[in-house]
PDB file of C-alpha atoms in Angstrom:
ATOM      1  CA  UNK A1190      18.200   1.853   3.586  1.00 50.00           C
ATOM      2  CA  UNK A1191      14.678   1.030   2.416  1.00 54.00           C
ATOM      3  CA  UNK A1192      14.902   0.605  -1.330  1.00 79.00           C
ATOM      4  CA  UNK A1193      12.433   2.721  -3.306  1.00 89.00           C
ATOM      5  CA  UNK A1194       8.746   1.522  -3.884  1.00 94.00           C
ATOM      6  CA  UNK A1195       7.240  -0.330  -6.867  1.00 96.00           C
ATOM      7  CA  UNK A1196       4.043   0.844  -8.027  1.00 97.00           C
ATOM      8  CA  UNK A1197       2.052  -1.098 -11.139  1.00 97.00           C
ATOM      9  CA  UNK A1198       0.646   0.154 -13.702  1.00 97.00           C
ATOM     10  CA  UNK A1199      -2.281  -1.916 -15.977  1.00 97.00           C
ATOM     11  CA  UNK A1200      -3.640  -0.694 -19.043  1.00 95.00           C
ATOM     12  CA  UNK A1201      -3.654  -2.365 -22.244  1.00 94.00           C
ATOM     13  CA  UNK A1202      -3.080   0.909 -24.170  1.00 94.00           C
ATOM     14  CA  UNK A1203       0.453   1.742 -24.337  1.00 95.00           C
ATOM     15  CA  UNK A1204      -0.272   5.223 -24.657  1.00 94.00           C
ATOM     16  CA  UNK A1205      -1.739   5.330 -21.308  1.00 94.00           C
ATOM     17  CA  UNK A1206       1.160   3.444 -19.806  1.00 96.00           C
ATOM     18  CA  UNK A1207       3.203   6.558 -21.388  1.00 96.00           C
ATOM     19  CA  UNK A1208       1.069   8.654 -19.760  1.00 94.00           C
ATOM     20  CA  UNK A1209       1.190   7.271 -16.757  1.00 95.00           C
ATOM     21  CA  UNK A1210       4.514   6.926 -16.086  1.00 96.00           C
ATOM     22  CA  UNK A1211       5.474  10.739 -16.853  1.00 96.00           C
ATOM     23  CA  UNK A1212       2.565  11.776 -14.342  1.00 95.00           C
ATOM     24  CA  UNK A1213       4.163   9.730 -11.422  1.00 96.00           C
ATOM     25  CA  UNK A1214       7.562   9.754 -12.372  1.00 95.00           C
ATOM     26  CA  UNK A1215       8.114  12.788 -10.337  1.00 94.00           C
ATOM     27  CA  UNK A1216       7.898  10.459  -7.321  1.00 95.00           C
ATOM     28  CA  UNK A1217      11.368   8.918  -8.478  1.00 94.00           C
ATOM     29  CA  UNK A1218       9.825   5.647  -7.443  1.00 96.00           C
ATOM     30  CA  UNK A1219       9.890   2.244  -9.548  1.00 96.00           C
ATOM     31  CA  UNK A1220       7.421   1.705 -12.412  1.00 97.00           C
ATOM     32  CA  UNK A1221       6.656  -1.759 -13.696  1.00 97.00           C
ATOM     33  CA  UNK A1222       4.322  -1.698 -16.545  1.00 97.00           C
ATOM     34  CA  UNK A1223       1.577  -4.423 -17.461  1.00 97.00           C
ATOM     35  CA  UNK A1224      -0.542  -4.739 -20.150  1.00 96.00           C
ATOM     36  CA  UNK A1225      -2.907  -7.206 -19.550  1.00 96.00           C
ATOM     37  CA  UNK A1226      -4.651  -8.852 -16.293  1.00 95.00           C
ATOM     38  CA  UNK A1227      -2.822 -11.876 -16.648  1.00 96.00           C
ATOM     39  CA  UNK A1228       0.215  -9.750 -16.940  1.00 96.00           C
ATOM     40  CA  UNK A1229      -0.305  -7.908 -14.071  1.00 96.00           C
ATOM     41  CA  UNK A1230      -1.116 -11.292 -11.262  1.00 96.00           C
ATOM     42  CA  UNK A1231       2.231 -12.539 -12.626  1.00 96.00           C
ATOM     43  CA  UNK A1232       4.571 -10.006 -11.679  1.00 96.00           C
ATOM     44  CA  UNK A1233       3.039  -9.801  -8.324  1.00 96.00           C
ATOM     45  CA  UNK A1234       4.176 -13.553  -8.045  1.00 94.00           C
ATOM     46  CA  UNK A1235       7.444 -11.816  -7.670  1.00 91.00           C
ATOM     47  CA  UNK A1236       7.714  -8.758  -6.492  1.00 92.00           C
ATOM     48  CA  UNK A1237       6.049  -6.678  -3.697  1.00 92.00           C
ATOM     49  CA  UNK A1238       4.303  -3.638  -4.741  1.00 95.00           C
ATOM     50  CA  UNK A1239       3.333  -0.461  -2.880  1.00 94.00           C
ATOM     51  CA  UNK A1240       0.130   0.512  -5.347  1.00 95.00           C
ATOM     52  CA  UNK A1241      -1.289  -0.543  -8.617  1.00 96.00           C
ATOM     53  CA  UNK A1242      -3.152   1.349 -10.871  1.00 96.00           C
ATOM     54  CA  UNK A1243      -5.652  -0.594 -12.828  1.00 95.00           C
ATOM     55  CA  UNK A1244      -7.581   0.268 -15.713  1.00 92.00           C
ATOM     56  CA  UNK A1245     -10.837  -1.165 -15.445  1.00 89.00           C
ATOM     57  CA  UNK A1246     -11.586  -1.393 -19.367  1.00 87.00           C
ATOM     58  CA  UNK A1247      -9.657  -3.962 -20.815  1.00 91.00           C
ATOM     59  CA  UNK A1248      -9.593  -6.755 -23.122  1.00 91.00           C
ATOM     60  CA  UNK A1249      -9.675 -10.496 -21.702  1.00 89.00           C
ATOM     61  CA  UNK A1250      -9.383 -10.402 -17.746  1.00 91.00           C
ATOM     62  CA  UNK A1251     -10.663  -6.800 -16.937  1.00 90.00           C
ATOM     63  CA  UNK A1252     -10.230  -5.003 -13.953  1.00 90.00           C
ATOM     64  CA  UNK A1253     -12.408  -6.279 -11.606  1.00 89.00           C
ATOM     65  CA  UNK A1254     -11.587  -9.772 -12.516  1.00 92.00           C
ATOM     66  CA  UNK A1255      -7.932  -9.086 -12.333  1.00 93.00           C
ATOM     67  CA  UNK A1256      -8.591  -7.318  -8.757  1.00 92.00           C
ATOM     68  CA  UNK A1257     -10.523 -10.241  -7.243  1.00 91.00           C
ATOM     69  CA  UNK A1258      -7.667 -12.528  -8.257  1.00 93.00           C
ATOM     70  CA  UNK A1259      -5.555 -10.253  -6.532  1.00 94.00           C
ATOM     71  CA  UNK A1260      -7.851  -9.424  -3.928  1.00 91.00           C
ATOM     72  CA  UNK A1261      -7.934 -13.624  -2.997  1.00 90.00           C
ATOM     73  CA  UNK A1262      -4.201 -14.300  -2.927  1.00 90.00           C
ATOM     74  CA  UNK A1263      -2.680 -13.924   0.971  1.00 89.00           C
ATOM     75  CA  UNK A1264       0.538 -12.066  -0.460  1.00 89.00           C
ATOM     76  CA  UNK A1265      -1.122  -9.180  -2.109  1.00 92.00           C
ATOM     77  CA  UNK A1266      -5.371  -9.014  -0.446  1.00 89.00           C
ATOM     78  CA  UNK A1267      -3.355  -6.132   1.065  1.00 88.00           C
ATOM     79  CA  UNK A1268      -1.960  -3.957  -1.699  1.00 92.00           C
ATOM     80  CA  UNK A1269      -4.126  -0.831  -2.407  1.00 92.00           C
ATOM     81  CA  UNK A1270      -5.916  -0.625  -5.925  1.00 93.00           C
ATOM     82  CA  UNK A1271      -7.109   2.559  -7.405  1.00 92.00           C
ATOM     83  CA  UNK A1272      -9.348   1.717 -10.530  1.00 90.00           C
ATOM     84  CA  UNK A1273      -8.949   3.762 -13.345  1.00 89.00           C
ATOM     85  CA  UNK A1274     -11.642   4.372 -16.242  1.00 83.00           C
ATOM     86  CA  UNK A1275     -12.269   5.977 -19.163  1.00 75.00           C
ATOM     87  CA  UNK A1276     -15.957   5.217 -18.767  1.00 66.00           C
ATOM     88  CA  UNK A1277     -18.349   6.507 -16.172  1.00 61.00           C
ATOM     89  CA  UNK A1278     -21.272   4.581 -16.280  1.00 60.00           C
ATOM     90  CA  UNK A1279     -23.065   6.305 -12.708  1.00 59.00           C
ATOM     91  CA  UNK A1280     -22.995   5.501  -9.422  1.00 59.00           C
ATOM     92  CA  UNK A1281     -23.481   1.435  -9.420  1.00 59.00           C
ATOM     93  CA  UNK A1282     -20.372   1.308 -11.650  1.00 62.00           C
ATOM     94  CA  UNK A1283     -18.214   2.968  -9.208  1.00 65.00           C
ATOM     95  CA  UNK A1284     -19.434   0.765  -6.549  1.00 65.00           C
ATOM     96  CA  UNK A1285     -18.529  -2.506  -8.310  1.00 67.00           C
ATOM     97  CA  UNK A1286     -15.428  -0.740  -8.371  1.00 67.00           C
ATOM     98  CA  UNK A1287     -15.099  -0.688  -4.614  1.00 67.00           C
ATOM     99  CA  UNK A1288     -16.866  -3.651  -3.746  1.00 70.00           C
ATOM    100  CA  UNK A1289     -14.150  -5.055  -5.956  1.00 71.00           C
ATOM    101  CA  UNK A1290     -11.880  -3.920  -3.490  1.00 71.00           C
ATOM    102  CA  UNK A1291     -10.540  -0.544  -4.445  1.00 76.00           C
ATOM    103  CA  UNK A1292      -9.443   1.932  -2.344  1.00 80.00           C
ATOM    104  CA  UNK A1293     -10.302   4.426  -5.160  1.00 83.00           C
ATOM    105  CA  UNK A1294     -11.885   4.878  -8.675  1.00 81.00           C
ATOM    106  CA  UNK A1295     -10.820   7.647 -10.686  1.00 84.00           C
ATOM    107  CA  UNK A1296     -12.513   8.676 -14.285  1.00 81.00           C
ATOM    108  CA  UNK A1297     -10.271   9.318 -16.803  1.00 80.00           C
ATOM    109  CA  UNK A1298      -9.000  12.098 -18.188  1.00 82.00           C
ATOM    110  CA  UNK A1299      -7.873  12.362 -14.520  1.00 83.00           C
ATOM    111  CA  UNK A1300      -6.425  15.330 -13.060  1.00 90.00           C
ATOM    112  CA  UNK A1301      -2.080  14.810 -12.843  1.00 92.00           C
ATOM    113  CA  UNK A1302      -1.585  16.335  -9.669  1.00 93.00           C
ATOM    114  CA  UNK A1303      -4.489  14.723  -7.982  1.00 91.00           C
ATOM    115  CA  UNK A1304      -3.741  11.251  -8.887  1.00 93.00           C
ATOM    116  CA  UNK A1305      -0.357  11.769  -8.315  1.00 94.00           C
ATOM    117  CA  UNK A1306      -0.964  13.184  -4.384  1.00 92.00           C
ATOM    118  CA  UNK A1307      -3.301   9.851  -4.026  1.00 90.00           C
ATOM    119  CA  UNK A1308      -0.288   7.718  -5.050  1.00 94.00           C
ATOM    120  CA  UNK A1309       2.221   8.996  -3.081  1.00 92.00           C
ATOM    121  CA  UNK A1310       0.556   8.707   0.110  1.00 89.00           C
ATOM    122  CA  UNK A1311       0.553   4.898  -0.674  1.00 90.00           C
ATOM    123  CA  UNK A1312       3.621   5.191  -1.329  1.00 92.00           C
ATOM    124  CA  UNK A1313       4.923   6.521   1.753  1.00 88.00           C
ATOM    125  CA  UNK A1314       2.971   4.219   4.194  1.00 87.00           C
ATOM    126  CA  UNK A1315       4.729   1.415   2.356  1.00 89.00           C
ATOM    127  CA  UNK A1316       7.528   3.047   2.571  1.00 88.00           C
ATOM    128  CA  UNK A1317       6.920   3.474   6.548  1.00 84.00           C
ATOM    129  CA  UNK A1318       5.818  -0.205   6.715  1.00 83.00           C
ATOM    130  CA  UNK A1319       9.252  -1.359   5.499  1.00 83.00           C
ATOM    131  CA  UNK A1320      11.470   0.701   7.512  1.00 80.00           C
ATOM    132  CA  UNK A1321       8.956  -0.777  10.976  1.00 80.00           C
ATOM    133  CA  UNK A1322       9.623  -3.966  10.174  1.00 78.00           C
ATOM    134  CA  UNK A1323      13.354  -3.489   9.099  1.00 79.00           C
ATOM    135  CA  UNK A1324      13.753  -1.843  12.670  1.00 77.00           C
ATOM    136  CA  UNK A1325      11.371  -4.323  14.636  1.00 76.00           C
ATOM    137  CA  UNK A1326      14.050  -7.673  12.646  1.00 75.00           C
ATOM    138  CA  UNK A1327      17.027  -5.192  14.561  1.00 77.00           C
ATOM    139  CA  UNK A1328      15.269  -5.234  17.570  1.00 75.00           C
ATOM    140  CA  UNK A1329      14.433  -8.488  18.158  1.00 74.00           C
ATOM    141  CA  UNK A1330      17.989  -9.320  17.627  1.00 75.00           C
ATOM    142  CA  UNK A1331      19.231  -7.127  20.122  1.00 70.00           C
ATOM    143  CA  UNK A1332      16.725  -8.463  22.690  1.00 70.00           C
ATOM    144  CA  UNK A1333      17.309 -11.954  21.932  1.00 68.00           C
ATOM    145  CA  UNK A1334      20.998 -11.426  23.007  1.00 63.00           C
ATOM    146  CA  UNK A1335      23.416  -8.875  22.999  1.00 54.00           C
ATOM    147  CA  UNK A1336      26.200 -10.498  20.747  1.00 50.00           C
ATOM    148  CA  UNK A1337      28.845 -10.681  23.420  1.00 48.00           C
ATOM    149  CA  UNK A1338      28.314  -6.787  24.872  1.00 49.00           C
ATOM    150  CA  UNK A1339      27.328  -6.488  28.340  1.00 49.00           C
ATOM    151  CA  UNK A1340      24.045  -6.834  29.576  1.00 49.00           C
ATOM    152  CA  UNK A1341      23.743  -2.959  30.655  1.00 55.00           C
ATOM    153  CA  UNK A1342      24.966  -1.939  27.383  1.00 56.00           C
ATOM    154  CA  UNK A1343      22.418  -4.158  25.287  1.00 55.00           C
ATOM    155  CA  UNK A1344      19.738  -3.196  26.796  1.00 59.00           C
ATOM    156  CA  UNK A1345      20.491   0.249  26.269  1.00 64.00           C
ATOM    157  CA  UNK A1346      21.218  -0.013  23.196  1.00 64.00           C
ATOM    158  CA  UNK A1347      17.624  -2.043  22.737  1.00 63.00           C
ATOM    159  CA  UNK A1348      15.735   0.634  24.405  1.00 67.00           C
ATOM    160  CA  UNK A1349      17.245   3.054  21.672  1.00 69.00           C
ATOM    161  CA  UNK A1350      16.184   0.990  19.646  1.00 67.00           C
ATOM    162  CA  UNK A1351      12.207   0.327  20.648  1.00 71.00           C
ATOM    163  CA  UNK A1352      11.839   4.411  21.283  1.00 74.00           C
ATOM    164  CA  UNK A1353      13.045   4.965  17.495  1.00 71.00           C
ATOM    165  CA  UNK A1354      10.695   2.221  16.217  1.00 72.00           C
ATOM    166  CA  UNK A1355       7.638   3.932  18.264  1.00 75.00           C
ATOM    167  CA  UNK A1356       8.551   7.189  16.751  1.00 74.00           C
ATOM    168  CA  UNK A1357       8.290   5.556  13.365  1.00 72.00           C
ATOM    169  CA  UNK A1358       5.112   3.789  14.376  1.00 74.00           C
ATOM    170  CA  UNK A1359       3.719   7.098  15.974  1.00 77.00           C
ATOM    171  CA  UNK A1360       4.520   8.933  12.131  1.00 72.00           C
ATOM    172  CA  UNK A1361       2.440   5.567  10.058  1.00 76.00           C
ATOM    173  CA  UNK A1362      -0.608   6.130  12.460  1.00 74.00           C
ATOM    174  CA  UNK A1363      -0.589   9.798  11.686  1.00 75.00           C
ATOM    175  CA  UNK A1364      -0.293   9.153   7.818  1.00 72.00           C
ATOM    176  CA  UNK A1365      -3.252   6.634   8.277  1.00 72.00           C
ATOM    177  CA  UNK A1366      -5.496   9.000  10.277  1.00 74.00           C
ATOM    178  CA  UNK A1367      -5.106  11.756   7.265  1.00 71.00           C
ATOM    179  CA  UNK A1368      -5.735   9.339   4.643  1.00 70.00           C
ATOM    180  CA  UNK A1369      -8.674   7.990   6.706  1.00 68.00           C
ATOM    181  CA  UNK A1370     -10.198  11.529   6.863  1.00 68.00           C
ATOM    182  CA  UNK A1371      -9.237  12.437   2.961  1.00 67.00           C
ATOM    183  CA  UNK A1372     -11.246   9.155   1.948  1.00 61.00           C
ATOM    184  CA  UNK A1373     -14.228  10.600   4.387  1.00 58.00           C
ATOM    185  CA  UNK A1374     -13.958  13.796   2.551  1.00 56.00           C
ATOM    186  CA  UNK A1375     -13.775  12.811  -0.708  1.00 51.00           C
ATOM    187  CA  UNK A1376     -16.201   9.670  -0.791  1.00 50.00           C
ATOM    188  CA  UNK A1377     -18.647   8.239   1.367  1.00 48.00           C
ATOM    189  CA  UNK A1378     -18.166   4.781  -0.534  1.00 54.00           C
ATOM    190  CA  UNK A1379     -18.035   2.337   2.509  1.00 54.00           C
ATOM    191  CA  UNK A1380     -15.928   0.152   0.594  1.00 51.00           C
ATOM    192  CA  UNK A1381     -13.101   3.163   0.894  1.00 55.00           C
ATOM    193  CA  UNK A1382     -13.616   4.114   4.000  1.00 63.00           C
ATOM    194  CA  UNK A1383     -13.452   0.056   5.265  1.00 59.00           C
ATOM    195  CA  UNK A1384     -10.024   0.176   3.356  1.00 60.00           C
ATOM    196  CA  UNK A1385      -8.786   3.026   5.639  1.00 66.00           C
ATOM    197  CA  UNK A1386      -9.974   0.760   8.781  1.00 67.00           C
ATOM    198  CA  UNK A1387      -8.432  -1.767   7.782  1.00 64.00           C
ATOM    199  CA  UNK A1388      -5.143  -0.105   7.541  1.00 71.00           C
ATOM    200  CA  UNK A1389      -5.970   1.236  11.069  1.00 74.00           C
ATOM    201  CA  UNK A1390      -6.430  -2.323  12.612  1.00 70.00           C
ATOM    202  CA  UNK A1391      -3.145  -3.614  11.249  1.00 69.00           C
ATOM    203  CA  UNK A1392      -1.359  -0.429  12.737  1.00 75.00           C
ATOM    204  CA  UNK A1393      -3.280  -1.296  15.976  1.00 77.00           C
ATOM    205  CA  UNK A1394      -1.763  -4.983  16.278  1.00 69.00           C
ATOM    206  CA  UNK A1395       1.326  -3.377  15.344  1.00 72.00           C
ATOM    207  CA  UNK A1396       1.398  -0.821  18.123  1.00 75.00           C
ATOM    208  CA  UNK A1397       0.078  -3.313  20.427  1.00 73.00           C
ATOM    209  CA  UNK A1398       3.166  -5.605  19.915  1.00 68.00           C
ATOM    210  CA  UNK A1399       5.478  -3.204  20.290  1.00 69.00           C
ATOM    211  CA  UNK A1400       3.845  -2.415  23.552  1.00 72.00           C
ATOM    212  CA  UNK A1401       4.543  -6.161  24.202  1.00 67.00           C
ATOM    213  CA  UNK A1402       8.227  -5.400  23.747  1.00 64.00           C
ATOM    214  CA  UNK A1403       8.546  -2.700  26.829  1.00 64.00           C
ATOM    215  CA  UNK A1404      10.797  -4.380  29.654  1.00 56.00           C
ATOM    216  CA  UNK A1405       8.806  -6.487  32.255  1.00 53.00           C
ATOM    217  CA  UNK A1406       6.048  -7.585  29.437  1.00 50.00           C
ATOM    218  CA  UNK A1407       7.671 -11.007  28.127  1.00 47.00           C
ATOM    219  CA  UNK A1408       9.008  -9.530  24.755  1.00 43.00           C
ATOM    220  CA  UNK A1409      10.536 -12.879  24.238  1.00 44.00           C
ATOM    221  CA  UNK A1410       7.699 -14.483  23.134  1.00 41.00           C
ATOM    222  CA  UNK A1411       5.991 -11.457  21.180  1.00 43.00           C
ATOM    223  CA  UNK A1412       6.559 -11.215  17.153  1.00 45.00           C
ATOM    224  CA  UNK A1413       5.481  -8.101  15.019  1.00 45.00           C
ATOM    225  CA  UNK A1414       2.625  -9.075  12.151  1.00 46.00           C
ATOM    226  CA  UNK A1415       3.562  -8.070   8.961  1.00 46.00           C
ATOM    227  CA  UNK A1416       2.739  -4.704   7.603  1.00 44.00           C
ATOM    228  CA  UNK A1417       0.983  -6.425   4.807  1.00 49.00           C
TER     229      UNK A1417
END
């Protein structure tokens, strides 16, 4: 069982914390507050997390500071940011705000449903993510040996195994492709719409391994990348 997602939230107001945490908690997934920049880069020392929401005006470290610190770390360059601000200071603002590495910037007050919808997409690729590479640590097992069943029955039991994991796979890529065409709808930023390409290449290698894993291809020697 995939445990449920953690999504951060970073605002120095607590108010807005408050807020934010009755909008999304409809998505009965885990909140972890933070207050502060410095804050924020420490818990993801620890923990993995599917979102963060990060409010760009804020005293100390602001947003864009604290999202190129996360943005240079190799455990979380992968986590999607969506910048929230009170402030909307034009076009070049917003920009900063991508070029910073966000996969969306949203002026505040925000619409509850919206910002909700955007977060649980997030959510649910991460949630996807997990369960592929839960599946693809199963399979290799079951390739690498059968634990004393016979050889027919492992195998068959691997092939089960690969066909569920492509069905999974299969259900990411369509999740990516919608989100893909709802940041082309909604913003022609390049910055967003590089985010959603990303994502696309990393389902790629992922598809292309487990193509590696089909009888006859060598699966011994083939390992999954990480979802992140």
């Amino acid at each position: 069982m995939v445990q449920k997602a953690k999504i951060l939230l970073v605002d120095d107001r607590p108010e807005n914390l408050l807020a934010l945490e009755a909008i999304l908690s409809a998505l009965d997934q885990t909140l972890v507050r933070a207050s502060s920049g410095e804050e924020a880069l420490k818990a993801l020392l620890t923990d993995d997390f599917a979102v963060i929401l990060l409010d760009v005006q804020m005293p100390g470290m602001d947003g864009f500071e604290t999202a190129a610190h996360i943005k240079r770390r190799e455990r979380t360059r992968d986590i999607p940011i969506i910048f929230l601000t009170a402030i909307n200071h034009g076009p070049h603002h917003t920009f900063r705000g991508y070029a910073a590495g966000a996969v969306d910037y949203i002026s505040k007050p925000f619409d509850p449903w919206v910002l909700r919808a955007k977060v649980s997409v997030f959510v649910e690729l991460y949630m996807k993510n997990c369960q592929l590479r839960e599946q693809a640590a199963l399979l290799r097992l079951q390739l690498e040996g059968g634990g004393g069943k016979s050889a027919s029955g492992g195998a068959k039991e691997a092939a089960g195994l690969l066909a569920e994991l492509s069905a999974r796979l299969a259900a990411v890529e369509e999740q990516a492709e919608a989100l893909s065409k709802q940041l082309d709808d909604e913003s022609a930023d390049a910055a967003a719409v590089a985010t959603a390409a990303h994502l696309e290449r990393k389902l790629t290698g992922l598809r292309r391994a487990l193509d590696a894993l089909e009888p006859g291809t060598g699966s011994g020697a083939t390992s999954l990348p990480s979802p992140n």
